[in-house]
Amino acid sequence: MNPERLVEALDGGGRTVRHGGLTFTHLDRVMWPESGYTKRDMVRYYAQVARVMVPYIADRGLMLKRYVGGIESEPVVQQRVTGRVPSGVKTAALPLARGGRARRYVGSLETLLYAAQLDAVELHAWHSRVETVERPDWVVLDLDPGRGVGFARVVEVARLLRDILDDLNVGPVVKTSGSRGLHVYVPAGARVDYAAAARFARLVAERAASEAPRLATVERTVSARGRRVYVDHLQNARGKLAVAPYSLRARPGAPVSMPLHWEELDGLRSARAFTLADVPARLAAEGDAWRGVLRRRGSVERALARLEAERGG
């Protein structure tokens, strides 16, 4: 499979395109009605960003959020694989939360492009890989603004988390959600289990809420959050997912969940600031803002020990 050749084939027109063992159909279907972006545009986008996106989904269980009639249609949420899949599309039997196993899609170049053929606008990824399925290699904190909370407050909370995590020496990174908020990721290096990752995320979120109680909250009840940013730490259990870096979102304008440099928060006005139309050119010019992040070994275990010691004290 050659993504560049696929882009050339898509640009050549035709309602059906065959490449690398995959067949792409219904390419003129409008997926984002307000902007006119089609399935061809979506497949082209995923082919253009594949070289930087695939490392973040490779060998991870995926959830496909499919919109067969465009983003205004009812989505089909698909994790389990049914029937045969084309050669090269990866699947694996992965554990279920309540025991047993199920065959699921697993990230690869072919899986990414096949998902686009299945009208999967969004790809959500596990925190661990198949070979280290019980040990996540990142921890995620999802910043969700309450009703009436401006995006500038989300940025403030992200910076607060960065300060806390920098003090813990764990090297956080940030991306837009492509929807309303920001995601702060902490490399974990597959060196702790999910229980430890969840404890770490909870303690960090609670510290943020304690240091800035008028700005951040860990209150799960929506009505009790007020005009604060919810620091969601609950998405760090095995089987939980986060929207993948560089995934499109089913929102007007085709926004992208975009990895950023921390200094880019200074001028950021929206979680939907980056779109299908501009991300490929940015990557070609500047490369991946998170380059090398997944190679970090992580020090979550030491940071967790420190947090628990401070809490106990």
PDB file of C-alpha atoms in Angstrom:
ATOM      1  CA  MET A   1       0.000   0.000   0.000  1.00  0.00           C
ATOM      2  CA  ASN A   2       1.425   3.351  -1.099  1.00  0.00           C
ATOM      3  CA  PRO A   3      -0.541   6.327   0.308  1.00  0.00           C
ATOM      4  CA  GLU A   4       0.967   8.768  -2.195  1.00  0.00           C
ATOM      5  CA  ARG A   5      -0.146   6.599  -5.112  1.00  0.00           C
ATOM      6  CA  LEU A   6      -3.607   6.345  -3.578  1.00  0.00           C
ATOM      7  CA  VAL A   7      -3.844  10.147  -3.455  1.00  0.00           C
ATOM      8  CA  GLU A   8      -2.910  10.259  -7.158  1.00  0.00           C
ATOM      9  CA  ALA A   9      -5.582   7.686  -7.962  1.00  0.00           C
ATOM     10  CA  LEU A  10      -8.216   9.599  -5.997  1.00  0.00           C
ATOM     11  CA  ASP A  11      -7.298  12.828  -7.761  1.00  0.00           C
ATOM     12  CA  GLY A  12      -7.757  11.056 -11.073  1.00  0.00           C
ATOM     13  CA  GLY A  13     -11.512  10.948 -10.513  1.00  0.00           C
ATOM     14  CA  GLY A  14     -13.772   7.968 -10.875  1.00  0.00           C
ATOM     15  CA  ARG A  15     -16.523   6.868  -8.525  1.00  0.00           C
ATOM     16  CA  THR A  16     -14.541   3.759  -7.586  1.00  0.00           C
ATOM     17  CA  VAL A  17     -10.784   3.548  -6.940  1.00  0.00           C
ATOM     18  CA  ARG A  18      -8.813   0.341  -6.392  1.00  0.00           C
ATOM     19  CA  HIS A  19      -5.387   0.427  -4.806  1.00  0.00           C
ATOM     20  CA  GLY A  20      -3.237  -1.837  -2.661  1.00  0.00           C
ATOM     21  CA  GLY A  21      -5.859  -4.541  -2.358  1.00  0.00           C
ATOM     22  CA  LEU A  22      -8.573  -2.127  -1.200  1.00  0.00           C
ATOM     23  CA  THR A  23     -11.551  -0.840  -3.145  1.00  0.00           C
ATOM     24  CA  PHE A  24     -12.889   2.632  -2.378  1.00  0.00           C
ATOM     25  CA  THR A  25     -16.494   3.244  -3.387  1.00  0.00           C
ATOM     26  CA  HIS A  26     -19.144   6.000  -3.208  1.00  0.00           C
ATOM     27  CA  LEU A  27     -16.355   8.568  -3.268  1.00  0.00           C
ATOM     28  CA  ASP A  28     -18.659  11.436  -4.263  1.00  0.00           C
ATOM     29  CA  ARG A  29     -20.876  10.986  -1.205  1.00  0.00           C
ATOM     30  CA  VAL A  30     -21.040  14.261   0.746  1.00  0.00           C
ATOM     31  CA  MET A  31     -19.831  13.661   4.294  1.00  0.00           C
ATOM     32  CA  TRP A  32     -19.781  17.248   5.639  1.00  0.00           C
ATOM     33  CA  PRO A  33     -22.827  18.961   4.076  1.00  0.00           C
ATOM     34  CA  GLU A  34     -22.062  22.502   5.272  1.00  0.00           C
ATOM     35  CA  SER A  35     -18.620  22.496   3.619  1.00  0.00           C
ATOM     36  CA  GLY A  36     -19.269  20.044   0.802  1.00  0.00           C
ATOM     37  CA  TYR A  37     -16.403  17.713   1.757  1.00  0.00           C
ATOM     38  CA  THR A  38     -16.911  14.274   0.276  1.00  0.00           C
ATOM     39  CA  LYS A  39     -15.796  10.766   1.064  1.00  0.00           C
ATOM     40  CA  ARG A  40     -13.063  11.245  -1.570  1.00  0.00           C
ATOM     41  CA  ASP A  41     -11.797  14.214   0.456  1.00  0.00           C
ATOM     42  CA  MET A  42     -11.852  12.102   3.620  1.00  0.00           C
ATOM     43  CA  VAL A  43      -9.992   9.142   2.092  1.00  0.00           C
ATOM     44  CA  ARG A  44      -7.459  11.553   0.551  1.00  0.00           C
ATOM     45  CA  TYR A  45      -6.931  13.208   3.948  1.00  0.00           C
ATOM     46  CA  TYR A  46      -6.232   9.917   5.703  1.00  0.00           C
ATOM     47  CA  ALA A  47      -3.851   8.878   2.928  1.00  0.00           C
ATOM     48  CA  GLN A  48      -2.032  12.228   3.199  1.00  0.00           C
ATOM     49  CA  VAL A  49      -1.558  12.068   6.988  1.00  0.00           C
ATOM     50  CA  ALA A  50      -0.990   8.307   7.227  1.00  0.00           C
ATOM     51  CA  ARG A  51       2.788   8.453   7.678  1.00  0.00           C
ATOM     52  CA  VAL A  52       2.431  10.523  10.878  1.00  0.00           C
ATOM     53  CA  MET A  53      -0.893   9.136  12.118  1.00  0.00           C
ATOM     54  CA  VAL A  54      -0.209   5.409  11.820  1.00  0.00           C
ATOM     55  CA  PRO A  55       2.497   5.335  14.551  1.00  0.00           C
ATOM     56  CA  TYR A  56      -0.142   6.540  17.044  1.00  0.00           C
ATOM     57  CA  ILE A  57      -2.660   3.829  16.158  1.00  0.00           C
ATOM     58  CA  ALA A  58      -0.308   0.990  15.181  1.00  0.00           C
ATOM     59  CA  ASP A  59      -1.048  -2.272  17.001  1.00  0.00           C
ATOM     60  CA  ARG A  60      -3.798  -0.693  19.116  1.00  0.00           C
ATOM     61  CA  GLY A  61      -7.397  -1.799  19.321  1.00  0.00           C
ATOM     62  CA  LEU A  62      -9.625   0.687  17.512  1.00  0.00           C
ATOM     63  CA  MET A  63     -13.196   1.833  17.625  1.00  0.00           C
ATOM     64  CA  LEU A  64     -14.559   3.033  14.280  1.00  0.00           C
ATOM     65  CA  LYS A  65     -17.250   5.709  14.357  1.00  0.00           C
ATOM     66  CA  ARG A  66     -18.953   5.300  10.997  1.00  0.00           C
ATOM     67  CA  TYR A  67     -21.264   7.803   9.309  1.00  0.00           C
ATOM     68  CA  VAL A  68     -22.684   6.035   6.281  1.00  0.00           C
ATOM     69  CA  GLY A  69     -24.917   8.985   5.385  1.00  0.00           C
ATOM     70  CA  GLY A  70     -22.491  11.758   6.307  1.00  0.00           C
ATOM     71  CA  ILE A  71     -21.944  13.405   9.682  1.00  0.00           C
ATOM     72  CA  GLU A  72     -25.609  14.317  10.076  1.00  0.00           C
ATOM     73  CA  SER A  73     -26.600  10.646   9.986  1.00  0.00           C
ATOM     74  CA  GLU A  74     -26.811   8.382  13.026  1.00  0.00           C
ATOM     75  CA  PRO A  75     -23.322   6.939  13.621  1.00  0.00           C
ATOM     76  CA  VAL A  76     -22.519   3.253  13.782  1.00  0.00           C
ATOM     77  CA  VAL A  77     -20.028   2.590  16.579  1.00  0.00           C
ATOM     78  CA  GLN A  78     -18.014  -0.485  15.635  1.00  0.00           C
ATOM     79  CA  GLN A  79     -15.340  -2.193  17.696  1.00  0.00           C
ATOM     80  CA  ARG A  80     -15.934  -5.857  16.906  1.00  0.00           C
ATOM     81  CA  VAL A  81     -15.059  -7.248  13.499  1.00  0.00           C
ATOM     82  CA  THR A  82     -17.790  -9.065  11.639  1.00  0.00           C
ATOM     83  CA  GLY A  83     -17.075 -11.229   8.612  1.00  0.00           C
ATOM     84  CA  ARG A  84     -13.963 -11.253   6.453  1.00  0.00           C
ATOM     85  CA  VAL A  85     -11.701  -8.248   5.958  1.00  0.00           C
ATOM     86  CA  PRO A  86      -9.269  -7.517   3.110  1.00  0.00           C
ATOM     87  CA  SER A  87      -5.731  -8.841   3.295  1.00  0.00           C
ATOM     88  CA  GLY A  88      -3.489  -6.481   5.277  1.00  0.00           C
ATOM     89  CA  VAL A  89      -6.249  -5.135   7.515  1.00  0.00           C
ATOM     90  CA  LYS A  90      -5.205  -6.067  11.046  1.00  0.00           C
ATOM     91  CA  THR A  91      -7.467  -7.639  13.635  1.00  0.00           C
ATOM     92  CA  ALA A  92      -6.823  -9.350  16.955  1.00  0.00           C
ATOM     93  CA  ALA A  93      -8.711 -11.091  19.737  1.00  0.00           C
ATOM     94  CA  LEU A  94      -8.581  -8.598  22.602  1.00  0.00           C
ATOM     95  CA  PRO A  95      -9.906  -8.907  26.161  1.00  0.00           C
ATOM     96  CA  LEU A  96     -13.342  -7.626  27.138  1.00  0.00           C
ATOM     97  CA  ALA A  97     -13.953  -5.683  30.350  1.00  0.00           C
ATOM     98  CA  ARG A  98     -16.129  -8.473  31.790  1.00  0.00           C
ATOM     99  CA  GLY A  99     -13.972 -11.353  30.674  1.00  0.00           C
ATOM    100  CA  GLY A 100     -13.597 -13.256  27.438  1.00  0.00           C
ATOM    101  CA  ARG A 101     -12.216 -11.867  24.205  1.00  0.00           C
ATOM    102  CA  ALA A 102     -13.537 -10.391  20.975  1.00  0.00           C
ATOM    103  CA  ARG A 103     -12.056  -9.855  17.528  1.00  0.00           C
ATOM    104  CA  ARG A 104     -11.351  -6.167  17.044  1.00  0.00           C
ATOM    105  CA  TYR A 105      -9.790  -3.891  14.470  1.00  0.00           C
ATOM    106  CA  VAL A 106      -6.129  -3.107  15.130  1.00  0.00           C
ATOM    107  CA  GLY A 107      -4.299  -0.062  13.825  1.00  0.00           C
ATOM    108  CA  SER A 108      -2.162  -0.258  10.667  1.00  0.00           C
ATOM    109  CA  LEU A 109      -1.921   1.645   7.388  1.00  0.00           C
ATOM    110  CA  GLU A 110      -4.339  -0.748   5.695  1.00  0.00           C
ATOM    111  CA  THR A 111      -6.731  -0.641   8.644  1.00  0.00           C
ATOM    112  CA  LEU A 112      -6.752   3.175   8.604  1.00  0.00           C
ATOM    113  CA  LEU A 113      -7.623   3.340   4.909  1.00  0.00           C
ATOM    114  CA  TYR A 114     -10.115   0.479   5.106  1.00  0.00           C
ATOM    115  CA  ALA A 115     -11.822   2.323   7.960  1.00  0.00           C
ATOM    116  CA  ALA A 116     -12.159   5.356   5.689  1.00  0.00           C
ATOM    117  CA  GLN A 117     -13.799   3.132   3.069  1.00  0.00           C
ATOM    118  CA  LEU A 118     -16.234   2.047   5.800  1.00  0.00           C
ATOM    119  CA  ASP A 119     -17.169   5.737   6.274  1.00  0.00           C
ATOM    120  CA  ALA A 120     -15.344   5.889   9.613  1.00  0.00           C
ATOM    121  CA  VAL A 121     -14.938   9.626  10.069  1.00  0.00           C
ATOM    122  CA  GLU A 122     -13.464   9.116  13.546  1.00  0.00           C
ATOM    123  CA  LEU A 123     -10.970   6.571  14.894  1.00  0.00           C
ATOM    124  CA  HIS A 124     -10.658   6.085  18.652  1.00  0.00           C
ATOM    125  CA  ALA A 125      -7.688   4.129  19.992  1.00  0.00           C
ATOM    126  CA  TRP A 126      -6.819   2.011  23.007  1.00  0.00           C
ATOM    127  CA  HIS A 127      -4.122   3.324  25.335  1.00  0.00           C
ATOM    128  CA  SER A 128      -2.079   0.117  25.054  1.00  0.00           C
ATOM    129  CA  ARG A 129      -0.797  -2.010  22.206  1.00  0.00           C
ATOM    130  CA  VAL A 130      -1.603  -5.626  21.514  1.00  0.00           C
ATOM    131  CA  GLU A 131       1.788  -6.897  22.722  1.00  0.00           C
ATOM    132  CA  THR A 132       1.511  -4.957  26.020  1.00  0.00           C
ATOM    133  CA  VAL A 133      -2.251  -4.952  26.324  1.00  0.00           C
ATOM    134  CA  GLU A 134      -2.304  -4.633  30.138  1.00  0.00           C
ATOM    135  CA  ARG A 135       0.158  -1.705  30.231  1.00  0.00           C
ATOM    136  CA  PRO A 136      -0.784   1.621  28.615  1.00  0.00           C
ATOM    137  CA  ASP A 137       1.903   3.671  26.986  1.00  0.00           C
ATOM    138  CA  TRP A 138       0.106   6.923  27.644  1.00  0.00           C
ATOM    139  CA  VAL A 139      -2.225   8.477  30.207  1.00  0.00           C
ATOM    140  CA  VAL A 140      -4.944  10.867  29.013  1.00  0.00           C
ATOM    141  CA  LEU A 141      -6.593  13.835  30.724  1.00  0.00           C
ATOM    142  CA  ASP A 142      -9.601  15.163  28.802  1.00  0.00           C
ATOM    143  CA  LEU A 143     -10.484  18.812  29.419  1.00  0.00           C
ATOM    144  CA  ASP A 144     -14.221  19.314  28.921  1.00  0.00           C
ATOM    145  CA  PRO A 145     -15.585  22.867  29.302  1.00  0.00           C
ATOM    146  CA  GLY A 146     -18.908  23.262  31.083  1.00  0.00           C
ATOM    147  CA  ARG A 147     -21.832  25.166  29.619  1.00  0.00           C
ATOM    148  CA  GLY A 148     -20.890  28.781  29.040  1.00  0.00           C
ATOM    149  CA  VAL A 149     -17.184  28.174  29.647  1.00  0.00           C
ATOM    150  CA  GLY A 150     -14.991  29.840  27.029  1.00  0.00           C
ATOM    151  CA  PHE A 151     -12.100  28.082  25.335  1.00  0.00           C
ATOM    152  CA  ALA A 152      -9.603  30.415  27.011  1.00  0.00           C
ATOM    153  CA  ARG A 153     -10.396  28.703  30.311  1.00  0.00           C
ATOM    154  CA  VAL A 154      -9.675  25.308  28.792  1.00  0.00           C
ATOM    155  CA  VAL A 155      -6.262  26.637  27.782  1.00  0.00           C
ATOM    156  CA  GLU A 156      -5.683  27.889  31.339  1.00  0.00           C
ATOM    157  CA  VAL A 157      -6.406  24.445  32.758  1.00  0.00           C
ATOM    158  CA  ALA A 158      -4.141  22.801  30.192  1.00  0.00           C
ATOM    159  CA  ARG A 159      -1.312  25.103  31.264  1.00  0.00           C
ATOM    160  CA  LEU A 160      -2.012  24.321  34.919  1.00  0.00           C
ATOM    161  CA  LEU A 161      -1.764  20.612  34.165  1.00  0.00           C
ATOM    162  CA  ARG A 162       1.448  21.184  32.231  1.00  0.00           C
ATOM    163  CA  ASP A 163       2.968  22.912  35.266  1.00  0.00           C
ATOM    164  CA  ILE A 164       1.893  20.084  37.589  1.00  0.00           C
ATOM    165  CA  LEU A 165       3.160  17.402  35.213  1.00  0.00           C
ATOM    166  CA  ASP A 166       6.409  19.216  34.469  1.00  0.00           C
ATOM    167  CA  ASP A 167       7.018  19.383  38.213  1.00  0.00           C
ATOM    168  CA  LEU A 168       6.519  15.599  38.259  1.00  0.00           C
ATOM    169  CA  ASN A 169       9.011  15.283  35.375  1.00  0.00           C
ATOM    170  CA  VAL A 170       6.743  13.283  33.078  1.00  0.00           C
ATOM    171  CA  GLY A 171       6.887  15.352  29.853  1.00  0.00           C
ATOM    172  CA  PRO A 172       3.230  16.028  28.940  1.00  0.00           C
ATOM    173  CA  VAL A 173       2.029  16.889  25.443  1.00  0.00           C
ATOM    174  CA  VAL A 174      -1.224  18.463  24.265  1.00  0.00           C
ATOM    175  CA  LYS A 175      -3.645  18.168  21.352  1.00  0.00           C
ATOM    176  CA  THR A 176      -6.991  19.604  20.393  1.00  0.00           C
ATOM    177  CA  SER A 177      -9.947  17.288  20.749  1.00  0.00           C
ATOM    178  CA  GLY A 178     -11.359  18.541  17.457  1.00  0.00           C
ATOM    179  CA  SER A 179     -14.618  19.142  19.327  1.00  0.00           C
ATOM    180  CA  ARG A 180     -14.794  21.364  22.448  1.00  0.00           C
ATOM    181  CA  GLY A 181     -11.696  20.836  24.559  1.00  0.00           C
ATOM    182  CA  LEU A 182      -8.078  19.780  24.808  1.00  0.00           C
ATOM    183  CA  HIS A 183      -6.388  16.462  25.587  1.00  0.00           C
ATOM    184  CA  VAL A 184      -3.237  16.291  27.699  1.00  0.00           C
ATOM    185  CA  TYR A 185      -1.215  13.098  27.182  1.00  0.00           C
ATOM    186  CA  VAL A 186       1.509  11.761  29.467  1.00  0.00           C
ATOM    187  CA  PRO A 187       3.908   9.164  27.989  1.00  0.00           C
ATOM    188  CA  ALA A 188       3.889   6.067  30.203  1.00  0.00           C
ATOM    189  CA  GLY A 189       6.199   3.770  28.229  1.00  0.00           C
ATOM    190  CA  ALA A 190       4.084   0.660  28.936  1.00  0.00           C
ATOM    191  CA  ARG A 191       5.795   0.469  32.332  1.00  0.00           C
ATOM    192  CA  VAL A 192       2.714   0.647  34.600  1.00  0.00           C
ATOM    193  CA  ASP A 193      -0.567  -1.254  34.553  1.00  0.00           C
ATOM    194  CA  TYR A 194      -3.973   0.316  33.980  1.00  0.00           C
ATOM    195  CA  ALA A 195      -4.766   0.526  37.701  1.00  0.00           C
ATOM    196  CA  ALA A 196      -1.639   2.595  38.330  1.00  0.00           C
ATOM    197  CA  ALA A 197      -2.307   4.784  35.282  1.00  0.00           C
ATOM    198  CA  ALA A 198      -5.845   5.466  36.521  1.00  0.00           C
ATOM    199  CA  ARG A 199      -4.612   6.367  40.034  1.00  0.00           C
ATOM    200  CA  PHE A 200      -2.008   8.697  38.564  1.00  0.00           C
ATOM    201  CA  ALA A 201      -4.590  10.430  36.336  1.00  0.00           C
ATOM    202  CA  ARG A 202      -7.001  10.842  39.272  1.00  0.00           C
ATOM    203  CA  LEU A 203      -4.389  12.333  41.593  1.00  0.00           C
ATOM    204  CA  VAL A 204      -3.183  14.789  38.947  1.00  0.00           C
ATOM    205  CA  ALA A 205      -6.762  15.852  38.156  1.00  0.00           C
ATOM    206  CA  GLU A 206      -7.551  16.278  41.844  1.00  0.00           C
ATOM    207  CA  ARG A 207      -4.436  18.385  42.330  1.00  0.00           C
ATOM    208  CA  ALA A 208      -5.476  20.666  39.473  1.00  0.00           C
ATOM    209  CA  ALA A 209      -8.968  21.058  40.966  1.00  0.00           C
ATOM    210  CA  SER A 210      -7.450  21.753  44.387  1.00  0.00           C
ATOM    211  CA  GLU A 211      -5.009  24.380  43.106  1.00  0.00           C
ATOM    212  CA  ALA A 212      -7.591  26.180  40.948  1.00  0.00           C
ATOM    213  CA  PRO A 213     -11.048  25.324  42.382  1.00  0.00           C
ATOM    214  CA  ARG A 214     -12.799  28.138  40.507  1.00  0.00           C
ATOM    215  CA  LEU A 215     -11.313  27.020  37.218  1.00  0.00           C
ATOM    216  CA  ALA A 216     -11.090  23.202  37.269  1.00  0.00           C
ATOM    217  CA  THR A 217     -13.232  20.431  38.713  1.00  0.00           C
ATOM    218  CA  VAL A 218     -13.361  16.643  38.947  1.00  0.00           C
ATOM    219  CA  GLU A 219     -17.103  16.727  39.721  1.00  0.00           C
ATOM    220  CA  ARG A 220     -18.798  14.020  37.670  1.00  0.00           C
ATOM    221  CA  THR A 221     -22.306  15.482  37.974  1.00  0.00           C
ATOM    222  CA  VAL A 222     -22.687  17.905  35.080  1.00  0.00           C
ATOM    223  CA  SER A 223     -25.089  20.212  36.910  1.00  0.00           C
ATOM    224  CA  ALA A 224     -22.630  20.604  39.809  1.00  0.00           C
ATOM    225  CA  ARG A 225     -19.645  21.651  37.665  1.00  0.00           C
ATOM    226  CA  GLY A 226     -20.768  25.214  37.155  1.00  0.00           C
ATOM    227  CA  ARG A 227     -18.632  27.426  34.909  1.00  0.00           C
ATOM    228  CA  ARG A 228     -15.563  25.261  35.296  1.00  0.00           C
ATOM    229  CA  VAL A 229     -13.533  22.904  33.140  1.00  0.00           C
ATOM    230  CA  TYR A 230     -14.052  19.241  33.945  1.00  0.00           C
ATOM    231  CA  VAL A 231     -10.741  17.371  34.133  1.00  0.00           C
ATOM    232  CA  ASP A 232     -11.868  13.914  33.063  1.00  0.00           C
ATOM    233  CA  HIS A 233      -9.446  11.302  34.387  1.00  0.00           C
ATOM    234  CA  LEU A 234     -11.835   8.364  34.080  1.00  0.00           C
ATOM    235  CA  GLN A 235     -10.843   7.309  30.568  1.00  0.00           C
ATOM    236  CA  ASN A 236      -7.730   5.426  31.657  1.00  0.00           C
ATOM    237  CA  ALA A 237      -9.110   1.949  32.342  1.00  0.00           C
ATOM    238  CA  ARG A 238      -8.353  -0.978  30.034  1.00  0.00           C
ATOM    239  CA  GLY A 239     -10.725  -0.905  27.093  1.00  0.00           C
ATOM    240  CA  LYS A 240     -11.339   2.835  27.302  1.00  0.00           C
ATOM    241  CA  LEU A 241     -10.484   4.896  24.239  1.00  0.00           C
ATOM    242  CA  ALA A 242      -9.469   8.372  23.157  1.00  0.00           C
ATOM    243  CA  VAL A 243      -9.895   9.930  19.742  1.00  0.00           C
ATOM    244  CA  ALA A 244      -6.671   9.233  17.882  1.00  0.00           C
ATOM    245  CA  PRO A 245      -4.168  11.970  17.053  1.00  0.00           C
ATOM    246  CA  TYR A 246      -4.947  13.335  13.573  1.00  0.00           C
ATOM    247  CA  SER A 247      -8.406  11.753  13.507  1.00  0.00           C
ATOM    248  CA  LEU A 248     -11.124  13.762  11.806  1.00  0.00           C
ATOM    249  CA  ARG A 249     -14.209  14.603  13.847  1.00  0.00           C
ATOM    250  CA  ALA A 250     -17.859  14.499  12.856  1.00  0.00           C
ATOM    251  CA  ARG A 251     -18.306  18.231  13.417  1.00  0.00           C
ATOM    252  CA  PRO A 252     -18.964  21.088  10.972  1.00  0.00           C
ATOM    253  CA  GLY A 253     -15.868  22.066   9.019  1.00  0.00           C
ATOM    254  CA  ALA A 254     -14.175  18.641   9.336  1.00  0.00           C
ATOM    255  CA  PRO A 255     -11.954  19.512  12.333  1.00  0.00           C
ATOM    256  CA  VAL A 256      -8.978  17.385  13.334  1.00  0.00           C
ATOM    257  CA  SER A 257      -7.762  16.219  16.743  1.00  0.00           C
ATOM    258  CA  MET A 258      -4.427  17.965  16.295  1.00  0.00           C
ATOM    259  CA  PRO A 259      -1.152  17.437  18.200  1.00  0.00           C
ATOM    260  CA  LEU A 260       0.398  20.775  19.136  1.00  0.00           C
ATOM    261  CA  HIS A 261       3.495  22.365  20.579  1.00  0.00           C
ATOM    262  CA  TRP A 262       2.676  23.855  23.982  1.00  0.00           C
ATOM    263  CA  GLU A 263       3.523  27.370  22.819  1.00  0.00           C
ATOM    264  CA  GLU A 264       0.791  27.124  20.168  1.00  0.00           C
ATOM    265  CA  LEU A 265      -1.829  27.427  22.899  1.00  0.00           C
ATOM    266  CA  ASP A 266      -1.004  31.159  23.044  1.00  0.00           C
ATOM    267  CA  GLY A 267      -2.902  31.926  19.861  1.00  0.00           C
ATOM    268  CA  LEU A 268      -5.399  29.069  19.888  1.00  0.00           C
ATOM    269  CA  ARG A 269      -9.043  30.144  19.869  1.00  0.00           C
ATOM    270  CA  SER A 270     -10.899  26.878  19.346  1.00  0.00           C
ATOM    271  CA  ALA A 271     -10.581  23.112  19.626  1.00  0.00           C
ATOM    272  CA  ARG A 272     -11.670  23.014  15.980  1.00  0.00           C
ATOM    273  CA  ALA A 273      -8.943  25.320  14.692  1.00  0.00           C
ATOM    274  CA  PHE A 274      -7.306  22.657  12.472  1.00  0.00           C
ATOM    275  CA  THR A 275      -9.231  20.984   9.667  1.00  0.00           C
ATOM    276  CA  LEU A 276      -9.107  18.516   6.813  1.00  0.00           C
ATOM    277  CA  ALA A 277      -8.257  21.419   4.514  1.00  0.00           C
ATOM    278  CA  ASP A 278      -5.092  22.655   6.250  1.00  0.00           C
ATOM    279  CA  VAL A 279      -3.528  19.813   8.260  1.00  0.00           C
ATOM    280  CA  PRO A 280      -1.815  17.959   5.369  1.00  0.00           C
ATOM    281  CA  ALA A 281      -0.005  21.131   4.239  1.00  0.00           C
ATOM    282  CA  ARG A 282       1.065  21.903   7.817  1.00  0.00           C
ATOM    283  CA  LEU A 283       2.493  18.412   8.236  1.00  0.00           C
ATOM    284  CA  ALA A 284       4.346  18.665   4.936  1.00  0.00           C
ATOM    285  CA  ALA A 285       5.893  21.970   6.026  1.00  0.00           C
ATOM    286  CA  GLU A 286       6.482  21.430   9.753  1.00  0.00           C
ATOM    287  CA  GLY A 287       6.162  17.719  10.511  1.00  0.00           C
ATOM    288  CA  ASP A 288       4.602  16.108  13.571  1.00  0.00           C
ATOM    289  CA  ALA A 289       4.519  18.251  16.726  1.00  0.00           C
ATOM    290  CA  TRP A 290       4.680  15.073  18.846  1.00  0.00           C
ATOM    291  CA  ARG A 291       7.648  13.564  17.019  1.00  0.00           C
ATOM    292  CA  GLY A 292       9.469  11.150  19.324  1.00  0.00           C
ATOM    293  CA  VAL A 293       6.882  11.228  22.125  1.00  0.00           C
ATOM    294  CA  LEU A 294       6.112   7.515  21.979  1.00  0.00           C
ATOM    295  CA  ARG A 295       9.799   6.674  22.278  1.00  0.00           C
ATOM    296  CA  ARG A 296       9.944   8.199  25.730  1.00  0.00           C
ATOM    297  CA  ARG A 297      10.141   5.558  28.440  1.00  0.00           C
ATOM    298  CA  GLY A 298       7.986   7.560  30.814  1.00  0.00           C
ATOM    299  CA  SER A 299       8.326   8.030  34.563  1.00  0.00           C
ATOM    300  CA  VAL A 300       4.699   7.699  35.653  1.00  0.00           C
ATOM    301  CA  GLU A 301       5.608   5.083  38.273  1.00  0.00           C
ATOM    302  CA  ARG A 302       7.963   7.474  40.106  1.00  0.00           C
ATOM    303  CA  ALA A 303       5.528  10.374  39.728  1.00  0.00           C
ATOM    304  CA  LEU A 304       2.698   8.261  41.138  1.00  0.00           C
ATOM    305  CA  ALA A 305       4.799   7.257  44.129  1.00  0.00           C
ATOM    306  CA  ARG A 306       5.533  10.924  44.802  1.00  0.00           C
ATOM    307  CA  LEU A 307       1.868  11.937  44.487  1.00  0.00           C
ATOM    308  CA  GLU A 308       0.765   9.177  46.848  1.00  0.00           C
ATOM    309  CA  ALA A 309       3.492  10.051  49.366  1.00  0.00           C
ATOM    310  CA  GLU A 310       2.489  13.729  49.298  1.00  0.00           C
ATOM    311  CA  ARG A 311      -1.159  12.820  49.680  1.00  0.00           C
ATOM    312  CA  GLY A 312      -0.388  10.540  52.600  1.00  0.00           C
ATOM    313  CA  GLY A 313       1.670  13.269  54.235  1.00  0.00           C
TER     314      GLY A 313
END
